[in-house]
Short mmCIF file of C-alpha atoms and ligand atoms in Angstrom, two decimals:
data_model
loop_
_atom_site.label_atom_id
_atom_site.label_comp_id
_atom_site.label_asym_id
_atom_site.label_seq_id
_atom_site.Cartn_x
_atom_site.Cartn_y
_atom_site.Cartn_z
CA MET A 1 164.20 33.48 140.39
CA GLY A 2 164.50 32.24 144.22
CA ALA A 3 165.43 28.98 143.14
CA VAL A 4 169.14 27.75 144.34
CA SER A 5 171.75 27.92 141.55
CA THR A 6 175.55 26.94 141.50
CA PRO A 7 177.37 30.33 141.38
CA VAL A 8 179.39 31.05 138.08
CA VAL A 9 183.46 30.25 139.67
CA GLU A 10 186.23 32.45 138.64
CA ASN A 11 189.75 31.43 139.86
CA THR A 12 190.74 35.09 140.13
CA ARG A 13 193.71 36.48 142.24
CA LEU A 14 192.52 39.48 144.28
CA THR A 15 195.16 42.20 145.11
CA ALA A 16 196.05 43.58 148.13
CA ALA A 17 193.95 46.69 147.22
CA ASP A 18 190.94 44.26 147.74
CA ARG A 19 189.63 44.99 151.34
CA CYS A 20 186.83 42.82 153.38
CA ASP A 21 183.63 44.97 153.67
CA ARG A 22 183.16 44.12 156.92
CA CYS A 23 186.45 44.47 158.78
CA GLY A 24 189.03 45.72 156.03
CA ALA A 25 191.61 42.96 156.42
CA GLN A 26 192.47 41.74 152.98
CA ALA A 27 190.00 40.11 151.02
CA HIS A 28 190.14 36.61 149.64
CA LEU A 29 186.63 36.26 148.05
CA ARG A 30 184.59 38.40 145.98
CA VAL A 31 180.92 37.91 145.19
CA ARG A 32 178.88 38.98 142.97
CA LEU A 33 175.08 39.43 143.63
CA ALA A 34 172.16 39.12 141.16
CA SER A 35 171.45 42.67 141.96
CA GLY A 36 174.54 43.39 140.31
CA GLY A 37 176.28 44.42 143.78
CA THR A 38 179.74 42.96 144.93
CA LEU A 39 180.70 41.91 148.25
CA LEU A 40 184.45 41.25 149.38
CA PHE A 41 185.33 39.07 152.45
CA CYS A 42 188.54 37.88 154.16
CA ALA A 43 189.12 34.57 154.99
CA HIS A 44 187.42 34.78 158.43
CA HIS A 45 184.24 36.32 157.07
CA ALA A 46 183.93 34.20 154.09
CA ARG A 47 183.93 31.14 156.22
CA ALA A 48 181.50 32.91 158.58
CA HIS A 49 179.20 33.85 156.01
CA ALA A 50 179.60 31.12 153.34
CA GLU A 51 175.82 29.82 153.69
CA LYS A 52 174.61 32.96 152.89
CA ILE A 53 177.41 33.81 150.28
CA LYS A 54 176.47 30.81 148.78
CA GLU A 55 172.71 31.49 148.78
CA VAL A 56 173.22 35.19 146.99
CA ALA A 57 176.01 34.76 144.88
CA VAL A 58 175.97 34.55 140.94
CA ARG A 59 179.24 34.94 140.56
CA LEU A 60 182.06 34.03 142.82
CA GLU A 61 186.36 35.30 142.44
CA GLY A 62 189.21 34.25 144.00
CA ASP A 63 189.68 31.79 147.09
CA THR A 64 186.30 29.86 146.83
CA SER A 65 187.73 26.80 149.06
CA LEU A 66 186.87 29.24 152.16
CA LEU A 67 183.35 28.17 151.65
CA SER A 68 183.58 24.67 151.77
ZN1 ZN B 101 186.81 40.22 157.17
#
């Protein structure tokens, strides 16, 4: 553990019911953590936290182009 690994990517579309944990806007990216938790990010916050997200994610769902 602790090594940086490439997260699994699923091009799942999130729905309007998925809301950013930070600001409540519609989420475009769901991040699953090794701990089993899930975080949701809007486009703005996905970009703002892209580096951290790539560090902690074991699985990414949604618009992963936001992280590049
Ligand atoms: Zn947000």
